Amino acid sequence: MNRMKHETLLSYLFLLLISCCFFVSHSLNSSSTTSLGPFPCLPSQSSALLQLKQESAFSHAKILENWIHTTDCCSWDGVTCNAKNGQVVGLDLRRSGIHGPLSPNSSLFNLLHLERLNLAYNNFSFSAIPSTSGKLSRLSHLDLSYSVFSGKVPPEIARLTELVSLDLSSYRDDSHPVTVDMTRLVQNLTKLRVLRLDQVTSISSSIHKSLVNLSSLTSLSLRGSYLDGEFPDYIFNLPKIEAINMSWSYSFPTGLGFLPEFQSGSNLKSLDISSNYDLSGKLPDSIGNLKSLIVLNLGHCNLSGTIPSSISNLSQLERLDLSLNSFEGPLPSNLGNLKKLTVLYLSGNKIQGDLPHLLRNLTQLEELDLSFCKFNSQILNFVTNLVKLKNLLLHYGSFIGQIPSSLGNLTRLEELDLSDNSFSGQVPMSIGHLTSLKQLDLSDNSFSGQIPSSLVNLM
Ligand SMILES: *[C@@H]1O[C@H](CO)[C@@H](O)[C@H](O)[C@H]1NC(C)=O
Ligand SMILES: *[C@@H]1O[C@H](CO)[C@@H](O)[C@H](O)[C@H]1NC(C)=O
Ligand SMILES: *[C@@H]1O[C@H](CO)[C@@H](O)[C@H](O)[C@H]1NC(C)=O
Ligand SMILES: *[C@@H]1O[C@H](CO)[C@@H](O)[C@H](O)[C@H]1NC(C)=O
Ligand SMILES: *[C@@H]1O[C@H](CO)[C@@H](O)[C@H](O)[C@H]1NC(C)=O
Ligand SMILES: *[C@@H]1O[C@H](CO)[C@@H](O)[C@H](O)[C@H]1NC(C)=O
Ligand SMILES: *[C@@H]1O[C@H](CO)[C@@H](O)[C@H](O)[C@H]1NC(C)=O
Ligand SMILES: *[C@@H]1O[C@H](CO)[C@@H](O)[C@H](O)[C@H]1NC(C)=O
Ligand SMILES: *[C@@H]1O[C@H](CO)[C@@H](O)[C@H](O)[C@H]1NC(C)=O
Ligand SMILES: *[C@@H]1O[C@H](CO)[C@@H](O)[C@H](O)[C@H]1NC(C)=O
C-alpha cells in the first residue's frame, strides 16, 4: 500500500515533469508562431498576384515562375510581406522582362498595401502610367525608370502623399516639353526626399520651377534631361538639398547660361554639373559658400576666368573635377588647404604658374590629372609626398628635367603617363619598384641613356 502510494506519487511527478516540459516546448513554439514567426500571405494578396501573372505584359516574366498558388506568396521572388499581417508591401520586378502595355485595371493596383514598387528596366511599350496608380496611396518608393512609359504623367500621382522616393527617369512625353502638372504634384509630395528625372526628353521651366516647393528634397537628379529656360538656380535654395546631379542637362533653346550665385548655409554635399558645354562664364566666388561640399564636378563645361580662391574654403572636398574648361591664370595659392582631396582633375585648362608646388600638401591624393595643361616649366619633385597616388597623368604638359628617383616610392601607382613633356636624363632605376603599374607611358620626351633594366620587374 505504502509502496503503491509511493509509485503513484512518482508517476504523478513524472507526469508533472512531462507536462511541464510539454508546456515549455509548446509555449516556445506557440510564441514563435504568434509573435516571432511571419504571418503567411493573405489569400486576397495571393490571388491579386496570380492574376497579375496572367496579364499579358507579365506572362513572360521569368521572375514570376515561382509564383505558384500552393506556396506562400510571401516567399515568391520579388514579393515582400508585412510579417505581422501577411499584406504584400513590396514588389520588386525590376529587369524582369515584362513586355507589353500596363493596363489601368491591372490587378497590380489591387495591392493596396504596397509601400515599395519597382518596375524599372522593363518595357511597357510606350503605354501611359495608369491613373489608377493613384490608388496605391501607401507607396513610399516608386521606381518606373527606364521602363518605356510615355504619355502624360497622370495627376493622380499627386495622391501618393507618402512618397519618399520617385524615379521617372527616361520617361517620354509626346508633348515637348513634358507637361505634367508638377505644380499640383509637388504641393502634395511634402515627404519626397529623392527625385530622379534623368533622361526625360525635356522639362519645361514652369515645371522645374515648381520643384522649389519640394521642401523635403535631399537628392535631385536631372542628368541627361533637357531643361527649358534659364539655369534652375532655385534648386540650390531647397532647404534640405544634399545632392544635385545635372550632368549632360542640355537646355534649349538658350543653353544653361551661367552659374548662379551660391547662398551660404547650404547642406549640399555633392554637385555635378559636368558636361554642359554651353555653361559659360566664371565660377562665382560664392562657390566658397558651399562649405559642406564633398564632391564638385564641373568638368567639360565652358567655364573661363580664374579659379576663385574661395574654393580653398571647401575644406570637406574630396573630389574636385574642373577638367576641360577654359580656366586660366594661376591657381589659388591656398589650394593646399583642401587636405581631404583624393581626386583632382585639372586637365585641359590654360592654368599657369607654379601649380605643382601647391599640391605638395595634398597627401591624400589618389588620382591626379594635370594633362594638357601648360604651366610654366616645372620639375617633377612635388609628387614625392603623394604616396597614395594610383593615377598620375601629366601628359602634354611642360615638365622638364629628370624624373626624380623618389618616384619609385609611389608604389601604389597603377597608371603613370608622363608622355609628351620635356623630361630629360636617365629614367631612374627606381621605376622598377612600381609593381602595381598597369599602364606606363614615357613616350615623346628627351630621355637619354639606357632603358633601366629594372623595368623587367613590371612585366
Ligand atoms: C514547432 O512547430 C514546428 C511546425 O510548425 C515544428 O517543426 C517544430 O518542431 C516545433 N518546435 C517545437 C520546439 O516543438
Ligand atoms: C479592363 O476591365 C474591363 C472590365 O472590367 C475589361 O472589359 C477590359 O478588357 C479590361 N482591360 C484590360 C486591358 O484588361
Ligand atoms: C519596347 O517594345 C516595343 C514594342 O512593344 C519596341 O518597339 C521597343 O523598341 C522596345 N523598347 C525597348 C527599349 O526595348
Ligand atoms: C492631395 O492629396 C489628397 C489626399 O491625400 C487628395 O485628396 C488631393 O486630391 C491631392 N491633391 C492633388 C492636387 O491631387
Ligand atoms: C509653391 O507653393 C506656394 C504655396 O503653396 C505657391 O503659392 C507657389 O505658387 C508654389 N510655387 C511653385 C513654383 O509652384
Ligand atoms: C552624375 O551622373 C553621371 C551620369 O550622367 C554620373 O557619371 C556621375 O557619377 C553622377 N555624379 C555624382 C556626383 O554622383
Ligand atoms: C563658351 O564661352 C565663350 C566665352 O568664354 C563663348 O564665346 C562661347 O560662345 C561659349 N560656347 C558655348 C558653346 O556656349
Ligand atoms: C573663406 O574663408 C575666409 C576665412 O576663413 C573668409 O574670410 C572668406 O570670406 C571666405 N570666403 C568665402 C567665399 O566663403
Ligand atoms: C604645407 O603645409 C605646411 C605645414 O602645414 C605649411 O607650412 C606650408 O605652407 C604648406 N605648403 C603649401 C604649399 O600649402
Ligand atoms: C624615397 O625614395 C628615395 C630615392 O629613391 C629614397 O632615398 C627615400 O628613402 C625614399 N623615401 C621614403 C619615405 O621611402
Coordinates of C-alpha atoms and ligand atoms in Angstrom, one line a residue:
M1 CA 0.0 0.0 0.0
N2 CA 2.7 2.3 1.1
R3 CA 4.8 1.2 -1.8
M4 CA 1.9 1.7 -4.3
K5 CA 1.3 5.1 -2.9
H6 CA 4.9 5.9 -3.4
E7 CA 4.8 4.7 -7.1
T8 CA 1.7 6.7 -7.7
L9 CA 3.4 9.7 -6.4
L10 CA 6.4 9.0 -8.6
S11 CA 4.3 8.6 -11.7
Y12 CA 2.4 11.7 -10.8
L13 CA 5.7 13.6 -10.5
F14 CA 6.8 12.0 -13.8
L15 CA 3.6 13.2 -15.5
L16 CA 4.0 16.6 -14.0
L17 CA 7.6 16.7 -15.3
I18 CA 6.4 15.7 -18.8
S19 CA 3.6 18.1 -19.0
C20 CA 5.8 20.7 -17.7
C21 CA 8.3 20.0 -20.5
F22 CA 5.5 19.9 -23.0
F23 CA 4.2 23.2 -21.7
V24 CA 7.6 24.8 -22.0
S25 CA 8.2 23.5 -25.6
H26 CA 4.6 24.2 -26.6
S27 CA 4.8 27.7 -25.3
L28 CA 8.1 28.2 -27.0
N29 CA 6.6 27.1 -30.3
S30 CA 3.4 29.0 -30.0
S31 CA 5.2 32.1 -29.1
S32 CA 7.4 31.6 -32.2
T33 CA 4.4 31.4 -34.4
T34 CA 2.3 34.2 -32.9
S35 CA 4.8 36.9 -32.2
L36 CA 8.1 35.9 -33.9
G37 CA 7.1 33.8 -36.9
P38 CA 5.9 35.5 -40.1
F39 CA 2.2 35.7 -40.9
P40 CA 1.6 33.9 -44.2
C41 CA 0.3 35.6 -47.3
L42 CA -3.3 36.6 -47.2
P43 CA -5.5 34.9 -49.9
S44 CA -6.6 38.2 -51.3
Q45 CA -3.0 39.2 -51.9
S46 CA -2.0 35.9 -53.4
S47 CA -4.9 36.0 -55.8
A48 CA -4.1 39.5 -56.9
L49 CA -0.5 38.4 -57.6
L50 CA -1.6 35.3 -59.5
Q51 CA -4.0 37.4 -61.6
L52 CA -1.1 39.8 -62.4
K53 CA 0.9 36.8 -63.6
Q54 CA -1.9 36.0 -66.1
E55 CA -1.8 39.5 -67.6
S56 CA -0.2 39.5 -71.0
A57 CA 2.6 42.0 -70.2
F58 CA 3.7 39.9 -67.2
S59 CA 3.1 36.4 -68.6
H60 CA 6.7 36.0 -69.9
A61 CA 8.5 37.4 -66.9
K62 CA 10.9 34.8 -65.6
I63 CA 10.8 36.1 -62.1
L64 CA 7.2 35.1 -61.8
E65 CA 7.9 31.4 -62.5
N66 CA 7.9 30.5 -58.8
W67 CA 4.6 32.3 -58.2
I68 CA 2.6 29.1 -57.6
H69 CA -0.8 29.1 -55.7
T70 CA 0.2 26.2 -53.4
T71 CA 3.0 28.2 -51.8
D72 CA 3.0 31.2 -49.5
C73 CA 3.2 34.3 -51.7
C74 CA 5.4 35.9 -49.2
S75 CA 8.1 33.5 -50.3
W76 CA 7.8 34.4 -54.0
D77 CA 10.6 36.1 -55.9
G78 CA 10.2 39.9 -55.8
V79 CA 7.5 39.8 -53.1
T80 CA 7.8 41.3 -49.6
C81 CA 5.1 40.9 -47.0
N82 CA 4.4 42.6 -43.7
A83 CA 5.3 39.7 -41.4
K84 CA 2.6 40.9 -38.9
N85 CA -0.4 40.7 -41.2
G86 CA 0.6 39.0 -44.4
Q87 CA -0.1 42.0 -46.6
V88 CA 2.1 42.5 -49.7
V89 CA 4.1 45.6 -49.0
G90 CA 6.9 45.3 -51.6
L91 CA 7.1 44.3 -55.2
D92 CA 10.5 44.4 -56.9
L93 CA 10.1 43.4 -60.5
R94 CA 13.0 45.4 -62.0
R95 CA 14.7 43.9 -65.0
S96 CA 12.3 41.0 -65.2
G97 CA 11.5 41.0 -68.9
I98 CA 8.0 42.4 -68.5
H99 CA 6.9 43.4 -72.0
G100 CA 3.5 45.0 -73.0
P101 CA 1.2 47.8 -72.0
L102 CA 0.3 48.2 -68.4
S103 CA -3.5 48.2 -68.2
P104 CA -5.3 50.6 -65.8
N105 CA -7.2 47.7 -64.5
S106 CA -4.1 45.6 -63.9
S107 CA -4.5 43.7 -60.6
L108 CA -1.3 45.4 -59.6
F109 CA -3.5 48.3 -58.5
N110 CA -5.4 46.0 -56.1
L111 CA -2.3 45.6 -53.9
L112 CA -3.4 48.5 -51.8
H113 CA -0.8 47.9 -49.1
L114 CA 2.2 48.3 -51.4
E115 CA 4.8 50.6 -50.0
R116 CA 7.6 49.9 -52.4
L117 CA 7.1 49.2 -56.1
N118 CA 10.0 48.8 -58.5
L119 CA 9.2 48.2 -62.2
A120 CA 12.4 49.7 -63.6
Y121 CA 14.1 48.4 -66.8
N122 CA 11.1 46.6 -68.3
N123 CA 9.2 47.5 -71.5
F124 CA 5.7 48.8 -71.0
S125 CA 5.5 49.5 -74.8
F126 CA 5.0 53.3 -74.6
S127 CA 1.8 52.9 -72.6
A128 CA 0.8 55.6 -70.2
I129 CA 1.4 55.4 -66.4
P130 CA -2.2 54.4 -65.4
S131 CA -4.2 56.9 -63.4
T132 CA -5.1 54.0 -61.2
S133 CA -1.6 54.3 -59.8
G134 CA -3.1 56.9 -57.5
K135 CA -4.9 54.1 -55.6
L136 CA -1.6 52.9 -54.2
S137 CA -1.7 55.6 -51.6
R138 CA 0.7 53.9 -49.2
L139 CA 3.6 53.9 -51.7
S140 CA 6.8 55.4 -50.2
H141 CA 9.1 54.3 -53.0
L142 CA 8.1 54.2 -56.7
D143 CA 10.6 53.4 -59.4
L144 CA 9.3 53.4 -63.0
S145 CA 12.6 54.4 -64.6
Y146 CA 13.8 53.0 -68.0
S147 CA 10.6 51.0 -68.5
V148 CA 9.3 52.6 -71.7
F149 CA 6.3 54.5 -70.4
S150 CA 5.1 57.6 -72.3
G151 CA 2.2 59.9 -72.5
K152 CA 1.3 62.2 -69.6
V153 CA 2.2 61.6 -66.0
P154 CA -1.3 61.3 -64.5
P155 CA -2.2 63.9 -62.0
E156 CA -3.4 61.1 -59.7
I157 CA 0.3 60.6 -58.8
A158 CA -0.3 63.6 -56.5
R159 CA -2.4 61.3 -54.3
L160 CA 0.7 59.4 -53.4
T161 CA 1.4 61.6 -50.4
E162 CA 3.6 59.1 -48.6
L163 CA 6.2 59.1 -51.5
V164 CA 9.8 59.5 -50.2
S165 CA 11.4 58.4 -53.5
L166 CA 10.2 58.8 -57.0
D167 CA 12.1 57.8 -60.2
L168 CA 10.7 58.6 -63.6
S169 CA 14.0 58.5 -65.4
S170 CA 13.8 58.1 -69.2
Y171 CA 10.1 58.9 -69.1
R172 CA 8.9 60.1 -72.5
D173 CA 6.1 62.6 -73.0
D174 CA 5.0 63.1 -76.6
S175 CA 4.3 66.7 -75.9
H176 CA 7.6 68.7 -75.9
P177 CA 8.4 69.7 -73.3
V178 CA 6.9 67.4 -70.7
T179 CA 3.7 69.0 -69.4
V180 CA 2.9 67.0 -66.3
D181 CA 1.3 69.3 -63.9
M182 CA 4.1 69.3 -61.4
T183 CA 2.7 72.3 -59.5
R184 CA -0.2 70.3 -58.3
L185 CA 2.0 67.3 -57.9
V186 CA 4.6 68.9 -55.7
Q187 CA 2.1 70.6 -53.4
N188 CA 1.1 67.1 -52.1
L189 CA 4.5 65.4 -52.1
T190 CA 5.8 67.0 -49.0
K191 CA 7.7 63.9 -47.9
L192 CA 9.6 63.4 -51.1
R193 CA 13.3 63.2 -50.5
V194 CA 14.7 61.6 -53.7
L195 CA 13.5 62.7 -57.2
R196 CA 15.1 61.3 -60.3
L197 CA 14.1 62.7 -63.7
D198 CA 17.2 61.5 -65.7
Q199 CA 17.0 61.5 -69.4
V200 CA 13.5 62.9 -69.6
T201 CA 13.1 64.3 -73.0
S202 CA 12.6 67.8 -71.8
I203 CA 11.3 69.6 -68.8
S204 CA 9.6 73.0 -69.2
S205 CA 10.7 75.8 -66.9
S206 CA 7.3 76.1 -65.4
I207 CA 7.6 72.5 -64.2
H208 CA 11.1 72.6 -62.9
K209 CA 10.4 75.9 -61.1
S210 CA 7.8 74.2 -59.1
L211 CA 10.4 71.8 -57.7
V212 CA 11.3 74.5 -55.3
N213 CA 8.3 73.6 -53.2
L214 CA 9.6 70.1 -52.5
S215 CA 10.7 71.2 -49.1
S216 CA 12.0 67.7 -48.0
L217 CA 14.0 67.0 -51.1
T218 CA 17.6 65.8 -50.4
S219 CA 18.6 64.4 -53.7
L220 CA 17.6 65.7 -57.2
S221 CA 18.9 64.1 -60.4
L222 CA 18.2 65.7 -63.8
R223 CA 21.1 64.2 -65.7
G224 CA 20.7 64.0 -69.4
S225 CA 17.4 65.8 -69.3
Y226 CA 16.7 68.9 -71.4
L227 CA 15.8 71.8 -69.2
D228 CA 13.9 74.5 -70.8
G229 CA 14.6 78.0 -69.7
E230 CA 17.3 79.6 -67.6
F231 CA 19.6 77.9 -65.1
P232 CA 17.4 76.5 -62.3
D233 CA 19.2 78.3 -59.6
Y234 CA 16.3 77.9 -57.2
I235 CA 17.1 74.3 -56.7
F236 CA 20.1 75.4 -54.6
N237 CA 17.6 77.0 -52.2
L238 CA 15.8 73.8 -51.4
P239 CA 16.2 73.8 -47.6
K240 CA 17.4 70.2 -47.3
I241 CA 19.1 69.5 -50.6
E242 CA 22.3 67.5 -50.3
A243 CA 22.9 66.1 -53.8
I244 CA 22.3 67.6 -57.3
N245 CA 23.3 65.9 -60.5
M246 CA 22.7 67.9 -63.6
S247 CA 25.4 66.4 -65.8
W248 CA 24.6 66.4 -69.6
S249 CA 21.5 68.6 -68.8
Y250 CA 21.5 70.5 -72.0
S251 CA 18.9 73.1 -72.2
F252 CA 17.4 74.6 -75.2
P253 CA 17.0 76.9 -76.9
T254 CA 19.2 79.3 -75.0
G255 CA 21.6 77.0 -73.2
L256 CA 22.1 76.7 -69.4
G257 CA 23.8 80.1 -69.5
F258 CA 25.7 81.0 -66.4
L259 CA 26.2 79.6 -62.9
P260 CA 24.2 81.2 -60.2
E261 CA 25.4 82.8 -57.0
F262 CA 25.5 80.2 -54.2
Q263 CA 24.0 81.2 -50.9
S264 CA 25.6 80.3 -47.6
G265 CA 24.0 77.9 -45.2
S266 CA 23.7 75.1 -47.8
N267 CA 23.9 71.4 -46.9
L268 CA 24.9 70.5 -50.4
K269 CA 27.4 67.6 -50.3
S270 CA 27.6 66.6 -54.0
L271 CA 27.2 68.9 -57.0
D272 CA 27.7 67.6 -60.5
I273 CA 27.0 70.0 -63.4
S274 CA 29.6 68.3 -65.7
S275 CA 29.4 68.0 -69.5
N276 CA 27.2 71.1 -70.1
Y277 CA 29.3 72.5 -72.9
D278 CA 27.2 75.7 -73.2
L279 CA 27.6 76.6 -69.5
S280 CA 29.7 79.7 -69.8
G281 CA 31.2 82.5 -67.7
K282 CA 33.0 82.4 -64.5
L283 CA 32.9 80.1 -61.5
P284 CA 31.5 82.6 -58.9
D285 CA 33.4 83.4 -55.7
S286 CA 30.3 82.3 -53.8
I287 CA 31.2 78.7 -54.6
G288 CA 33.1 79.1 -51.3
N289 CA 29.7 79.2 -49.5
L290 CA 29.0 75.6 -50.2
K291 CA 31.0 74.6 -47.2
S292 CA 29.6 71.0 -47.0
L293 CA 30.7 70.0 -50.5
I294 CA 32.5 66.7 -50.7
V295 CA 32.1 66.2 -54.5
L296 CA 32.3 69.1 -57.0
N297 CA 32.2 68.2 -60.7
L298 CA 32.3 71.0 -63.2
G299 CA 34.3 69.1 -65.8
H300 CA 33.7 69.5 -69.5
C301 CA 31.8 72.8 -69.4
N302 CA 32.7 76.1 -71.0
L303 CA 33.8 78.0 -67.8
S304 CA 36.5 80.6 -68.0
G305 CA 38.4 83.1 -65.9
T306 CA 40.5 82.3 -62.8
I307 CA 39.6 79.6 -60.3
P308 CA 38.4 81.7 -57.3
S309 CA 40.5 81.4 -54.2
S310 CA 37.3 80.9 -52.1
I311 CA 37.4 77.3 -53.4
S312 CA 40.0 76.6 -50.8
N313 CA 37.3 77.2 -48.1
L314 CA 35.7 73.9 -49.2
S315 CA 37.6 72.0 -46.6
Q316 CA 35.5 68.9 -46.8
L317 CA 36.1 68.5 -50.5
E318 CA 37.3 65.0 -51.6
R319 CA 36.7 65.1 -55.3
L320 CA 37.3 68.2 -57.5
D321 CA 36.9 68.0 -61.3
L322 CA 37.5 71.2 -63.2
S323 CA 38.9 69.5 -66.3
L324 CA 38.2 70.5 -69.9
N325 CA 37.2 74.1 -69.3
S326 CA 38.9 77.3 -70.2
F327 CA 40.2 78.3 -66.7
E328 CA 43.3 80.4 -66.9
G329 CA 45.8 82.2 -64.7
P330 CA 47.3 80.9 -61.5
L331 CA 45.6 78.5 -59.1
P332 CA 44.6 79.9 -55.7
S333 CA 47.7 79.9 -53.5
N334 CA 45.9 78.3 -50.6
L335 CA 44.8 75.2 -52.6
G336 CA 46.8 73.2 -50.2
N337 CA 44.0 73.7 -47.6
L338 CA 42.0 71.1 -49.4
K339 CA 43.6 68.4 -47.3
K340 CA 40.9 65.8 -47.9
L341 CA 41.2 65.8 -51.6
T342 CA 41.6 62.3 -53.1
V343 CA 40.8 63.2 -56.7
L344 CA 41.9 66.3 -58.5
Y345 CA 41.3 66.7 -62.2
L346 CA 42.5 70.0 -63.8
S347 CA 43.4 68.7 -67.3
G348 CA 42.7 70.7 -70.4
N349 CA 42.8 74.2 -68.9
K350 CA 45.0 77.2 -69.5
I351 CA 46.2 77.3 -65.9
Q352 CA 49.6 78.8 -65.5
G353 CA 52.1 79.4 -62.7
D354 CA 53.7 77.3 -60.1
L355 CA 51.0 74.7 -59.8
P356 CA 52.8 71.6 -58.6
H357 CA 54.3 73.3 -55.6
L358 CA 50.8 74.0 -54.3
L359 CA 49.9 70.3 -54.5
R360 CA 52.7 69.2 -52.2
N361 CA 50.5 69.1 -49.1
L362 CA 47.6 67.2 -50.7
T363 CA 48.9 63.9 -49.3
Q364 CA 45.5 62.1 -49.6
L365 CA 45.5 62.4 -53.4
E366 CA 44.9 59.1 -55.2
E367 CA 44.1 60.5 -58.7
L368 CA 45.8 63.5 -60.2
D369 CA 45.3 64.6 -63.7
L370 CA 47.2 67.6 -64.9
S371 CA 47.4 66.6 -68.5
F372 CA 47.0 69.1 -71.4
C373 CA 47.9 72.0 -69.1
K374 CA 50.7 74.4 -70.0
F375 CA 52.1 75.6 -66.6
N376 CA 55.4 77.3 -66.5
S377 CA 58.2 74.8 -66.9
Q378 CA 58.1 72.5 -63.9
I379 CA 60.3 69.9 -62.4
L380 CA 58.6 66.8 -61.0
N381 CA 59.7 67.0 -57.4
F382 CA 56.4 67.6 -55.7
V383 CA 54.9 64.2 -56.1
T384 CA 57.2 62.5 -53.5
N385 CA 54.8 63.3 -50.7
L386 CA 51.8 62.0 -52.6
V387 CA 52.3 58.4 -51.6
K388 CA 48.7 57.3 -52.1
L389 CA 48.7 58.2 -55.8
K390 CA 47.2 55.5 -58.0
N391 CA 46.8 57.6 -61.2
L392 CA 49.3 60.3 -62.2
L393 CA 48.5 61.8 -65.6
L394 CA 50.9 64.5 -66.7
H395 CA 50.9 64.1 -70.5
Y396 CA 51.1 67.0 -72.9
G397 CA 52.5 69.2 -70.1
S398 CA 55.5 71.4 -69.7
F399 CA 57.6 69.3 -67.3
I400 CA 61.4 69.5 -67.7
G401 CA 64.4 68.0 -66.0
Q402 CA 65.0 64.5 -64.7
I403 CA 62.4 62.2 -63.3
P404 CA 63.3 62.1 -59.6
S405 CA 64.3 58.7 -58.3
S406 CA 61.8 59.2 -55.4
L407 CA 59.0 58.5 -57.9
G408 CA 59.8 54.9 -57.1
N409 CA 58.3 55.5 -53.7
L410 CA 54.8 55.8 -55.1
T411 CA 54.3 52.1 -55.0
R412 CA 50.5 52.3 -55.3
L413 CA 50.7 53.8 -58.8
E414 CA 48.6 51.9 -61.3
E415 CA 48.7 54.4 -64.2
L416 CA 51.6 56.7 -65.0
D417 CA 51.5 58.8 -68.1
L418 CA 54.5 61.3 -68.5
S419 CA 54.4 61.3 -72.3
D420 CA 54.7 64.5 -74.4
N421 CA 56.8 66.5 -71.9
S422 CA 60.4 67.6 -72.0
F423 CA 61.8 65.2 -69.4
S424 CA 65.5 64.5 -69.9
G425 CA 68.3 62.5 -68.5
Q426 CA 68.1 58.9 -67.3
V427 CA 64.8 57.1 -66.5
P428 CA 65.6 56.2 -62.9
M429 CA 66.1 52.5 -61.9
S430 CA 63.6 53.1 -59.0
I431 CA 60.7 53.0 -61.6
G432 CA 61.1 49.2 -61.3
H433 CA 59.6 49.4 -57.8
L434 CA 56.3 50.4 -59.2
T435 CA 55.0 46.9 -59.2
S436 CA 51.3 47.9 -59.2
L437 CA 51.6 49.6 -62.6
K438 CA 49.1 48.6 -65.2
Q439 CA 49.8 51.4 -67.7
L440 CA 53.1 53.3 -68.2
D441 CA 53.7 55.8 -70.9
L442 CA 57.0 57.7 -71.1
S443 CA 57.0 58.4 -74.8
D444 CA 57.8 61.7 -76.6
N445 CA 60.3 63.0 -74.1
S446 CA 64.1 63.7 -74.3
F447 CA 65.4 60.9 -72.2
S448 CA 69.0 59.8 -72.7
G449 CA 70.9 56.8 -71.6
Q450 CA 69.6 53.2 -71.3
I451 CA 66.2 51.9 -70.5
P452 CA 66.5 50.8 -66.9
S453 CA 66.8 47.0 -66.6
S454 CA 64.5 47.2 -63.6
L455 CA 61.6 47.7 -66.0
V456 CA 61.5 43.9 -66.3
N457 CA 60.2 43.8 -62.8
L458 CA 57.0 45.2 -64.1
M459 CA 56.3 42.5 -66.7
Ligands
LIG1 C1 7.2 23.9 -33.7 O1 6.4 23.7 -34.8 C2 7.0 23.3 -36.0 C3 6.0 23.1 -37.0 O2 5.1 24.2 -37.1 C4 7.8 22.0 -35.8 O3 8.5 21.7 -36.9 C5 8.8 22.3 -34.6 O4 9.5 21.1 -34.3 C6 8.1 22.7 -33.4 N1 9.0 23.1 -32.4 C7 9.0 22.7 -31.1 C8 10.0 23.1 -30.2 O5 8.1 21.9 -30.7
LIG2 C1 -10.4 46.1 -68.0 O1 -11.6 45.7 -67.4 C2 -12.7 45.6 -68.2 C3 -13.9 45.2 -67.4 O2 -13.7 45.4 -66.1 C4 -12.5 44.7 -69.4 O3 -13.6 44.7 -70.3 C5 -11.2 45.1 -70.1 O4 -10.9 44.1 -71.1 C6 -10.1 45.2 -69.2 N1 -9.0 45.8 -69.9 C7 -7.8 45.3 -69.9 C8 -6.8 46.0 -70.8 O5 -7.5 44.3 -69.3
LIG3 C1 9.8 48.1 -76.3 O1 8.8 47.4 -77.0 C2 8.4 48.0 -78.2 C3 7.4 47.1 -78.8 O2 6.4 46.8 -77.9 C4 9.6 48.2 -79.1 O3 9.2 48.9 -80.3 C5 10.7 49.0 -78.4 O4 11.8 49.0 -79.2 C6 11.0 48.3 -77.1 N1 11.9 49.2 -76.4 C7 13.0 48.7 -75.7 C8 13.8 49.8 -75.0 O5 13.2 47.6 -75.6
LIG4 C1 -3.5 65.6 -52.4 O1 -3.8 64.5 -51.6 C2 -5.1 64.5 -51.2 C3 -5.3 63.3 -50.2 O2 -4.2 62.6 -50.0 C4 -6.1 64.4 -52.3 O3 -7.4 64.4 -51.9 C5 -5.8 65.5 -53.3 O4 -6.6 65.4 -54.4 C6 -4.4 65.6 -53.7 N1 -4.1 66.8 -54.5 C7 -3.9 66.7 -55.8 C8 -3.6 68.0 -56.5 O5 -4.0 65.7 -56.4
LIG5 C1 4.8 76.9 -54.0 O1 3.8 76.8 -53.0 C2 3.2 78.0 -52.7 C3 2.2 77.8 -51.6 O2 1.7 76.5 -51.7 C4 2.5 78.5 -54.0 O3 1.9 79.8 -53.7 C5 3.6 78.7 -55.1 O4 2.9 79.1 -56.3 C6 4.3 77.4 -55.3 N1 5.4 77.7 -56.2 C7 5.6 77.0 -57.3 C8 6.7 77.4 -58.2 O5 4.9 76.0 -57.6
LIG6 C1 26.0 62.2 -62.1 O1 25.6 61.4 -63.2 C2 26.6 60.9 -64.0 C3 26.0 60.2 -65.2 O2 25.4 61.0 -66.1 C4 27.5 60.0 -63.3 O3 28.5 59.5 -64.1 C5 28.1 60.8 -62.1 O4 28.8 59.9 -61.3 C6 27.0 61.4 -61.2 N1 27.6 62.3 -60.3 C7 27.6 62.1 -59.0 C8 28.3 63.1 -58.2 O5 27.2 61.1 -58.5
LIG7 C1 32.0 79.4 -74.5 O1 32.4 80.6 -73.8 C2 32.8 81.6 -74.7 C3 33.2 82.8 -73.9 O2 34.2 82.4 -73.0 C4 31.7 82.0 -75.7 O3 32.2 82.9 -76.7 C5 31.3 80.7 -76.4 O4 30.1 81.1 -77.2 C6 30.8 79.7 -75.4 N1 30.5 78.5 -76.1 C7 29.3 77.9 -76.0 C8 29.1 76.6 -76.7 O5 28.4 78.3 -75.3
LIG8 C1 36.7 81.9 -47.0 O1 37.2 81.9 -45.6 C2 37.8 83.1 -45.2 C3 38.2 82.9 -43.8 O2 38.4 81.6 -43.5 C4 36.8 84.2 -45.3 O3 37.5 85.4 -45.0 C5 36.3 84.3 -46.7 O4 35.3 85.3 -46.7 C6 35.7 83.0 -47.1 N1 35.3 83.1 -48.5 C7 34.1 82.6 -48.9 C8 33.8 82.9 -50.3 O5 33.4 82.0 -48.2
LIG9 C1 52.2 72.8 -46.5 O1 51.9 72.6 -45.1 C2 52.9 73.2 -44.3 C3 52.6 72.8 -42.8 O2 51.2 72.5 -42.6 C4 52.8 74.7 -44.4 O3 53.8 75.3 -43.6 C5 53.1 75.0 -45.9 O4 52.9 76.4 -46.1 C6 52.1 74.2 -46.8 N1 52.5 74.4 -48.2 C7 51.6 74.7 -49.1 C8 52.2 74.9 -50.5 O5 50.4 74.8 -48.9
LIG10 C1 62.1 57.7 -51.5 O1 63.0 57.4 -52.5 C2 64.3 57.9 -52.3 C3 65.1 57.7 -53.5 O2 64.7 56.5 -54.2 C4 64.9 57.3 -51.0 O3 66.2 57.8 -50.8 C5 64.0 57.6 -49.9 O4 64.4 56.9 -48.7 C6 62.5 57.2 -50.1 N1 61.7 57.7 -49.1 C7 60.7 57.0 -48.5 C8 59.9 57.7 -47.4 O5 60.6 55.8 -48.7

